[in-house]
mmCIF file of C-alpha atoms in Angstrom:
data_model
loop_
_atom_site.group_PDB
_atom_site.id
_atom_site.type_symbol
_atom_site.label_atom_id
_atom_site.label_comp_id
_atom_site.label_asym_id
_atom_site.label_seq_id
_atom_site.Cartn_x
_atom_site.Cartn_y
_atom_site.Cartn_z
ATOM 1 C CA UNK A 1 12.665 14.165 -7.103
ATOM 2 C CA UNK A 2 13.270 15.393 -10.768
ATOM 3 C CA UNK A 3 12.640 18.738 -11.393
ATOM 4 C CA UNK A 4 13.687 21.761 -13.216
ATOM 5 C CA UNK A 5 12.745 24.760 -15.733
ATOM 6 C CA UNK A 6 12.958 25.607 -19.278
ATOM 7 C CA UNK A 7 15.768 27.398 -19.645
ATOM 8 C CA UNK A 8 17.474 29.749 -22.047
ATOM 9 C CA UNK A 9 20.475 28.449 -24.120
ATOM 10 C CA UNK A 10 21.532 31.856 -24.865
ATOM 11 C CA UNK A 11 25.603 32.227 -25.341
ATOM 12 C CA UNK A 12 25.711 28.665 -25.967
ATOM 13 C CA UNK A 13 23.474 25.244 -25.348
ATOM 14 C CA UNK A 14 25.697 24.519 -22.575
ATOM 15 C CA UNK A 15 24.898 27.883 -20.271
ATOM 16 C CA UNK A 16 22.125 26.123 -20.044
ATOM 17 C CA UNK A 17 23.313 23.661 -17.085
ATOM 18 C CA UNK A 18 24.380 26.594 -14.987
ATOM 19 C CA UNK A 19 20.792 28.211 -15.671
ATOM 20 C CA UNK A 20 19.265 25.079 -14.422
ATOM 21 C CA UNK A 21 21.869 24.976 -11.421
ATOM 22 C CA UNK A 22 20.928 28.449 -10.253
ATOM 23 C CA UNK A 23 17.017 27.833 -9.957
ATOM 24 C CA UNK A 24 17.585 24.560 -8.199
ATOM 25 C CA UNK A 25 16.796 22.076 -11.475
ATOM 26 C CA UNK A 26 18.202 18.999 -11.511
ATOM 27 C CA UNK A 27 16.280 18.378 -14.951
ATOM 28 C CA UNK A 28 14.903 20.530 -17.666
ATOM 29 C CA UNK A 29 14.373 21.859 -20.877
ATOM 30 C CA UNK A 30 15.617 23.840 -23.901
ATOM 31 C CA UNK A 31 14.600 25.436 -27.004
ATOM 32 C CA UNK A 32 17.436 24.896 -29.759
ATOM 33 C CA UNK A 33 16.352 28.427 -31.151
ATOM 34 C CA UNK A 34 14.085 31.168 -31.391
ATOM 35 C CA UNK A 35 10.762 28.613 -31.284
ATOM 36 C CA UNK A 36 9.155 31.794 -33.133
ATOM 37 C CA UNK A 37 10.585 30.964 -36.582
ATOM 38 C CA UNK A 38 11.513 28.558 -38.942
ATOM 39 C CA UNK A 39 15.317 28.195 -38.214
ATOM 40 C CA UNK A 40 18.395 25.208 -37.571
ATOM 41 C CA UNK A 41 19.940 24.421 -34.781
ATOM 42 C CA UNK A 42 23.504 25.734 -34.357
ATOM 43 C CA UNK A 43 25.192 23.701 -31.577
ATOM 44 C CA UNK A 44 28.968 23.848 -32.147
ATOM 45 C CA UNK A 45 30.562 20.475 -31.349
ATOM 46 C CA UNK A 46 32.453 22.203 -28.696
ATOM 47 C CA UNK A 47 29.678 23.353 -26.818
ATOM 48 C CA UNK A 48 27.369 20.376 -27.251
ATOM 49 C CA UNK A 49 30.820 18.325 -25.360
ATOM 50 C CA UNK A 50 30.576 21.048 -22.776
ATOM 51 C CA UNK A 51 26.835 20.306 -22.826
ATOM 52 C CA UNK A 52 27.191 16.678 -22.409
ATOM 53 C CA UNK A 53 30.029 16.562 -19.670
ATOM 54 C CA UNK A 54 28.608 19.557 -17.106
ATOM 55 C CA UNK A 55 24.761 17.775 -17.706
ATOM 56 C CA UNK A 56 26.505 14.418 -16.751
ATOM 57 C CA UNK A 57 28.728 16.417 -13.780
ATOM 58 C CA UNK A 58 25.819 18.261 -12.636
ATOM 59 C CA UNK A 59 22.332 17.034 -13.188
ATOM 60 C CA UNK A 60 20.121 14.207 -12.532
ATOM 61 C CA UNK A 61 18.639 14.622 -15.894
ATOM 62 C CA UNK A 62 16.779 14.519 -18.074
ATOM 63 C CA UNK A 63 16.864 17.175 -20.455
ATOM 64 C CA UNK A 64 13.814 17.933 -23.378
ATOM 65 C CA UNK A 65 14.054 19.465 -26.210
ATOM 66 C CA UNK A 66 11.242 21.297 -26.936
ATOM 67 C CA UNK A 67 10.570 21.884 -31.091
ATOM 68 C CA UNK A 68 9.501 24.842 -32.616
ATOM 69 C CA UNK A 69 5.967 26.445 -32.323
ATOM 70 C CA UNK A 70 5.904 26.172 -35.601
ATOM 71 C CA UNK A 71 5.783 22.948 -36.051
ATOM 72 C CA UNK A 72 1.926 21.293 -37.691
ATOM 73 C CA UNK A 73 1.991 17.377 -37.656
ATOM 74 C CA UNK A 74 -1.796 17.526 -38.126
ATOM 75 C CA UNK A 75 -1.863 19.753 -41.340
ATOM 76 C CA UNK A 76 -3.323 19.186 -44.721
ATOM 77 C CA UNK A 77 -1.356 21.985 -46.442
ATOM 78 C CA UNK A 78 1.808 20.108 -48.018
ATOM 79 C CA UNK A 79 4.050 22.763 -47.833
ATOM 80 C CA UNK A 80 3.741 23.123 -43.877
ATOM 81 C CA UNK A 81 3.892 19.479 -43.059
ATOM 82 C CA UNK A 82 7.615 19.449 -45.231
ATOM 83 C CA UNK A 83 8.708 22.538 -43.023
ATOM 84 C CA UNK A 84 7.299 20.230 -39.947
ATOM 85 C CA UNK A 85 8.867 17.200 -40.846
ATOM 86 C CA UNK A 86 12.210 19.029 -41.850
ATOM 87 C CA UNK A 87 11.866 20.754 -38.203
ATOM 88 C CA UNK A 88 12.202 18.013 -36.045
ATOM 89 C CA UNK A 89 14.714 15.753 -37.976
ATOM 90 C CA UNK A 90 17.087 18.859 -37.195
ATOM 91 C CA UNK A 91 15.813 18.567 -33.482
ATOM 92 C CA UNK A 92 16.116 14.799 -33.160
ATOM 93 C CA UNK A 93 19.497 15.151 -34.475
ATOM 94 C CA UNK A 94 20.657 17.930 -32.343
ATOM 95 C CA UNK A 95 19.179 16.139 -29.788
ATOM 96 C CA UNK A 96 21.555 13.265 -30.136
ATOM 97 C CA UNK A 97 24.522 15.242 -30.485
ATOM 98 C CA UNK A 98 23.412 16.663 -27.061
ATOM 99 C CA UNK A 99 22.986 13.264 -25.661
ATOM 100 C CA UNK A 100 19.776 14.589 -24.760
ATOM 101 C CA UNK A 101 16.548 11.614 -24.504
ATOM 102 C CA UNK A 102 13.426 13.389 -25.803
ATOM 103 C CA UNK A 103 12.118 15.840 -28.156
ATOM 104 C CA UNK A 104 8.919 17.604 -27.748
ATOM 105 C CA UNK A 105 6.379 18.332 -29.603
ATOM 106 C CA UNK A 106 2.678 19.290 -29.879
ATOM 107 C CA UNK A 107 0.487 18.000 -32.383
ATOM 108 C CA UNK A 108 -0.859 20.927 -33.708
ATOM 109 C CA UNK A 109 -3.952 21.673 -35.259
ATOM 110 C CA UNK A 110 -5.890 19.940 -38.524
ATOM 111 C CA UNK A 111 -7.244 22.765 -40.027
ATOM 112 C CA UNK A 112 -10.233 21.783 -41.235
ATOM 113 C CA UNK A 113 -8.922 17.585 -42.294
ATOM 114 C CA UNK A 114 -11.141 16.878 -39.101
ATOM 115 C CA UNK A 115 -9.590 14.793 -35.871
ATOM 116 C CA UNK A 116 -9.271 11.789 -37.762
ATOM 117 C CA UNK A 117 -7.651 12.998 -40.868
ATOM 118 C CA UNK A 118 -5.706 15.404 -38.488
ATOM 119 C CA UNK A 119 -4.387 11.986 -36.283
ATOM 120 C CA UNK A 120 -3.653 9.940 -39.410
ATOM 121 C CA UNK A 121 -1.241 13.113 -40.811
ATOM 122 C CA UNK A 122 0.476 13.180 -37.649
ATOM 123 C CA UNK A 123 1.170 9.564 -37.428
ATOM 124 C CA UNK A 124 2.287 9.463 -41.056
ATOM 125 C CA UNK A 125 4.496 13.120 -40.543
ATOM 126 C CA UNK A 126 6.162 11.374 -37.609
ATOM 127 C CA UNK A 127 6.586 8.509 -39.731
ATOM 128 C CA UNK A 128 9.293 10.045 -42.079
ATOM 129 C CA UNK A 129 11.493 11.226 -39.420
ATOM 130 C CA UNK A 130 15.112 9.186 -38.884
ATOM 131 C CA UNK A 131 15.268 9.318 -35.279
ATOM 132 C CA UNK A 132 18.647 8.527 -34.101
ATOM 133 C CA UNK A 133 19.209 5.457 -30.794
ATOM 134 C CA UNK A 134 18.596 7.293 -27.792
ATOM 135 C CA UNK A 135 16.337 10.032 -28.257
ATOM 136 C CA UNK A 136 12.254 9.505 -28.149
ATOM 137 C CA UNK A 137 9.777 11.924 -29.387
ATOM 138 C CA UNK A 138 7.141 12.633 -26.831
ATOM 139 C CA UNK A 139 3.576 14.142 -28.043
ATOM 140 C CA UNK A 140 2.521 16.597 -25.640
ATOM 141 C CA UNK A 141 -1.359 17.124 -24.031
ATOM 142 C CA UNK A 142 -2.652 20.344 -25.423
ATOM 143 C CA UNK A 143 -5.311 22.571 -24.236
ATOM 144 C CA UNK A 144 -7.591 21.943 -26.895
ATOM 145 C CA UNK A 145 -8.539 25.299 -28.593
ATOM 146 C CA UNK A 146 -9.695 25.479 -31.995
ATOM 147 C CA UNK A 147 -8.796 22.641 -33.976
ATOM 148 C CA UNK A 148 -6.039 22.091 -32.217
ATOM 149 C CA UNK A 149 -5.312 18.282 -31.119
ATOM 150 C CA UNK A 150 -4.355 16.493 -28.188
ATOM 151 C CA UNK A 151 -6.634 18.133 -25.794
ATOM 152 C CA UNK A 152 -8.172 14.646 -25.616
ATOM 153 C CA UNK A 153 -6.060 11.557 -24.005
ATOM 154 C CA UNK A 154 -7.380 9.793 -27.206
ATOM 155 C CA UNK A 155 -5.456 11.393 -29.515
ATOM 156 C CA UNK A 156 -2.322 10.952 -28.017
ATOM 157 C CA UNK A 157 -3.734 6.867 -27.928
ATOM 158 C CA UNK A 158 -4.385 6.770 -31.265
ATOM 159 C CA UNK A 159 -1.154 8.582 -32.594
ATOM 160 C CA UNK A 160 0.615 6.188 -30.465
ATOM 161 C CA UNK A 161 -1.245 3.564 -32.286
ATOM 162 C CA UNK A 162 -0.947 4.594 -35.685
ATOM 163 C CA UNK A 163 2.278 5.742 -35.967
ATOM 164 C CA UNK A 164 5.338 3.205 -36.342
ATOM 165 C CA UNK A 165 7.572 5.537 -34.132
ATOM 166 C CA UNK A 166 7.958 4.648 -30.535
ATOM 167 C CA UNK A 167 6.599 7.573 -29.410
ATOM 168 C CA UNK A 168 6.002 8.508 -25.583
ATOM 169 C CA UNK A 169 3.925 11.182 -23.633
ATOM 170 C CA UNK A 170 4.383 14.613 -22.126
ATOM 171 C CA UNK A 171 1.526 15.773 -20.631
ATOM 172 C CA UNK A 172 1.003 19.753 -19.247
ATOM 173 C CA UNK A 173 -0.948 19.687 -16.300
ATOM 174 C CA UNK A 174 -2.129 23.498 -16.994
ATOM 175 C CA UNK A 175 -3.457 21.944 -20.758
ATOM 176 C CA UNK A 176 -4.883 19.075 -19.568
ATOM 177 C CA UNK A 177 -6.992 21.644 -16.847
ATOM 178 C CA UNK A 178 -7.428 23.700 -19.818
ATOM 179 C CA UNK A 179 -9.064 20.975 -21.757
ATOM 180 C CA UNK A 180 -11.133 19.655 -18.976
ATOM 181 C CA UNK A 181 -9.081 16.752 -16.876
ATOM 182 C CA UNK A 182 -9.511 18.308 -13.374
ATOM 183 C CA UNK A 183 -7.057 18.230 -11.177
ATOM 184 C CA UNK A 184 -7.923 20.538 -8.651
ATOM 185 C CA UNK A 185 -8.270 18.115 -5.768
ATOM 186 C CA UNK A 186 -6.748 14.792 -4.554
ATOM 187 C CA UNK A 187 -9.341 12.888 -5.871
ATOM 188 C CA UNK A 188 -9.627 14.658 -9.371
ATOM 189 C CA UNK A 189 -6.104 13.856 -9.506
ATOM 190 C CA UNK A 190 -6.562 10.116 -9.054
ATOM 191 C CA UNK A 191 -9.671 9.736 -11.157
ATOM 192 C CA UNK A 192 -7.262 11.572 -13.726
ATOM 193 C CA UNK A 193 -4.272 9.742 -13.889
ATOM 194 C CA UNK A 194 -6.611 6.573 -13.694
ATOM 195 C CA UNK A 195 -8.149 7.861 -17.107
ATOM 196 C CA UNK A 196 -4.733 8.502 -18.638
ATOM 197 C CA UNK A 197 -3.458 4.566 -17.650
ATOM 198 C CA UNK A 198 -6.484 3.542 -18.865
ATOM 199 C CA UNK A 199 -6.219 5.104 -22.529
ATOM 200 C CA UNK A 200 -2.795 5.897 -22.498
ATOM 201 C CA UNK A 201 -1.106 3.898 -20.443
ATOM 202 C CA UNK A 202 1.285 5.294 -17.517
ATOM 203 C CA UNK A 203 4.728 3.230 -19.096
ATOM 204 C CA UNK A 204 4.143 6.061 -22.123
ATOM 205 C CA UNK A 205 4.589 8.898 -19.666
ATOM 206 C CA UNK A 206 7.528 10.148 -19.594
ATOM 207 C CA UNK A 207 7.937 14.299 -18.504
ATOM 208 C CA UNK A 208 5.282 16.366 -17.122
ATOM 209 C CA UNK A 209 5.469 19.912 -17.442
ATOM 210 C CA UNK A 210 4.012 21.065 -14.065
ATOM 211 C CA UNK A 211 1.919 24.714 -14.251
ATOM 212 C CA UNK A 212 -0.698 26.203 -12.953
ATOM 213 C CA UNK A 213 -3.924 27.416 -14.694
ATOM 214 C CA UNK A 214 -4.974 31.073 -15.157
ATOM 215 C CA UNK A 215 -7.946 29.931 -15.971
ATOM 216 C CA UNK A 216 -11.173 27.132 -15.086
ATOM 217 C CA UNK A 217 -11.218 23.523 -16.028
ATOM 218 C CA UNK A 218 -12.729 23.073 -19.472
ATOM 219 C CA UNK A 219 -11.981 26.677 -21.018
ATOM 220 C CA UNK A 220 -9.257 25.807 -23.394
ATOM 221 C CA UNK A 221 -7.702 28.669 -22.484
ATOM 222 C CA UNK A 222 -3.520 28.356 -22.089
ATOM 223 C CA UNK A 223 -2.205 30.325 -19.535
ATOM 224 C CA UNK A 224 0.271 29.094 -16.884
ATOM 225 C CA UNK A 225 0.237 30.427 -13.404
ATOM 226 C CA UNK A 226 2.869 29.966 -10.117
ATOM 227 C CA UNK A 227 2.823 26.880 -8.818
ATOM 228 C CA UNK A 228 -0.184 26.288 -6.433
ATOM 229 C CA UNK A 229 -1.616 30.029 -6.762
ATOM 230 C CA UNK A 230 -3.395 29.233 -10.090
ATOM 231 C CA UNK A 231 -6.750 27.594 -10.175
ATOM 232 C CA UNK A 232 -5.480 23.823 -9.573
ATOM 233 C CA UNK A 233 -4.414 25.551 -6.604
ATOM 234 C CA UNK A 234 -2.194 23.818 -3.723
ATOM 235 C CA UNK A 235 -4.464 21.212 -3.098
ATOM 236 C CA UNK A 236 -3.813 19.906 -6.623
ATOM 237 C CA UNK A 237 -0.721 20.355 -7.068
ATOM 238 C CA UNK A 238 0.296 18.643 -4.057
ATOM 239 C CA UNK A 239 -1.228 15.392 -5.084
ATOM 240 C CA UNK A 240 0.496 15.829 -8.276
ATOM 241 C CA UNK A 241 3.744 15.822 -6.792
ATOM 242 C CA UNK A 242 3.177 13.354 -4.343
ATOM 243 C CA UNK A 243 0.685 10.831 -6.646
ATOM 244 C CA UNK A 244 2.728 7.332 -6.237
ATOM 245 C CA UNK A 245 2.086 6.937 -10.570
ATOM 246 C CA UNK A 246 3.793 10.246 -10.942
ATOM 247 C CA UNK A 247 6.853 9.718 -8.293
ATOM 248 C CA UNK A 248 9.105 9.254 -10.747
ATOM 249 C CA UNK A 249 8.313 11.436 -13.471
ATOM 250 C CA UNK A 250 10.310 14.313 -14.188
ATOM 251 C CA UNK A 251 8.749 17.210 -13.827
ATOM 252 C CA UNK A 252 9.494 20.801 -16.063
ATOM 253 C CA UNK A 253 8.135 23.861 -15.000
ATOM 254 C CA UNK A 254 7.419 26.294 -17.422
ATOM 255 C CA UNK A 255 5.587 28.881 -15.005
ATOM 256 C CA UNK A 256 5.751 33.004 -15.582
ATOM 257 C CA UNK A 257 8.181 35.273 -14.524
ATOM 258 C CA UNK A 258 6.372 37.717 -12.592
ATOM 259 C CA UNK A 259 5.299 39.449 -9.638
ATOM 260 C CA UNK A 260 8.769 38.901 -8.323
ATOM 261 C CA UNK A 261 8.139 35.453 -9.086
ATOM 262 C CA UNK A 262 10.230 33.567 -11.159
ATOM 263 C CA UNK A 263 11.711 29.872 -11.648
ATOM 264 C CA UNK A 264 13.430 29.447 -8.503
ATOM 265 C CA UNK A 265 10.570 30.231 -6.564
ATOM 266 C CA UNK A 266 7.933 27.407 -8.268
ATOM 267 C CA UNK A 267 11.031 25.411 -8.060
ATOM 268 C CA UNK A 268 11.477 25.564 -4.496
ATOM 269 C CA UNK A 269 7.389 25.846 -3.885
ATOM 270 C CA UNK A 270 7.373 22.269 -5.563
ATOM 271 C CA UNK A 271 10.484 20.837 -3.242
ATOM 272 C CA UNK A 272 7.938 22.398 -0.068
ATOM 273 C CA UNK A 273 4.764 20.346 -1.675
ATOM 274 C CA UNK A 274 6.616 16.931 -2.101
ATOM 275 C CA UNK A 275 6.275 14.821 0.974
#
């Protein structure tokens, strides 16, 4: 089984391995900076070797990048979708100098172009990107608030569709709860993963970022809880784990760090759930 954390690159990209080692991932992810502002990667070449040859010594793989918070593919507003755009060519490219396979990203929200207009300036944003042999971007399931998209499987369909990228899926199993996909039982986990083959189509799946929910099925709200303790529960995210579509998916956690709680414990809690 692949799994493994987000973890910090602080000191250097390639602490990041050691991170990974000491919560038990054999996979994971990274931000290449502060995902709070508009700022470049700055991966010396040294580091990104070290990167490459401890990731290749150490881990199963793979590794995501995940891009900056900042990023809007859906936007009207010119000046934002540049920024965007600008964004992830610097993450694509880092991410080939890391030899890492995917960058992450979420769609973001239209702002009042409505879905369609909101899909069609996604497509085209992902469009103008250069993206180097070897890495794919995946479009990640979001939660759905506002007018945010990619709550809905169709959106990440029709982006797919539309764009001329070869773009892949990530999907967040606390955001697809969030935007009402149950998967709080064995058999809401089936009839799930049915619907996303059936829209999506399981050879576009490639990570899933395994949380919990804070919160109901259908609320929108974003809020990750431990493994098993949130309101998918254990039941659901056993049959995550152990669905045969999902077998081979790698698996990211991104779960809090509290009540003496952190990584290493959902890490291990998922290991105990996998039959």
């Amino acid at each position: 089984m692949r799994v493994g954390a987000h973890v910090s690159i602080a000191g250097g990209v390639d602490n990041a391995v050691e991170r990974e080692l000491d919560v038990g991932g054999n996979c994971g992810q990274v931000f290449t900076h502060s995902p709070q502002v508009w700022q470049d990667p700055n991966i010396g070449d040294g580091e990104a070797e070290r990167f490459r040859e401890e990731t290749a010594a150490e881990l199963d793989g793979p590794w995501v990048i995940h891009s900056s918070y900042l990023v809007n593919l859906c936007t009207p507003k010119d000046d934002l979708r540049e920024k965007s755009v600008d964004s992830m060519q610097k993450e694509v490219d880092a991410a080939a100098k890391l030899g890492i396979d995917y960058v992450n990203v979420h769609l973001g929200a239209h702002t009042g172009a409505g879905v369609d207009g909101g899909l069609d300036n996604a497509a085209s944003a992902l469009d103008e990107l250069d993206v180097p042999d070897g890495v794919t971007v995946l479009v990640e399931s979001d939660a759905g608030s506002g007018t945010k998209l990619g709550g809905d499987f169709e959106h990440l369909a029709e982006v797919i569709d539309r764009s001329e990228q070869d773009l892949d899926v990530c999907l967040d199993t606390a955001h697809m709860f969030a935007a009402g996909y149950d998967l709080s039982s064995a058999a809401a986990v089936d009839e799930t993963v049915a619907e996303f083959d059936d829209v999506v189509g399981l050879d576009h799946l490639r990570c899933i970022h395994l949380n919990d929910s804070k919160h109901e099925c259908g609320t929108n709200k974003d809020e990750h809880a431990h493994i098993g303790e949130g309101l998918i529960g254990e039941e659901g995210m056993e049959a995550i784990v152990n669905h045969p579509d999902l077998a081979d998916i790698p698996l990211v956690l991104e779960t809090p760090n509290e009540d003496g709680k952190g990584f290493a414990w959902n890490i291990e809690r998922v290991k105990e759930l996998r039959e």
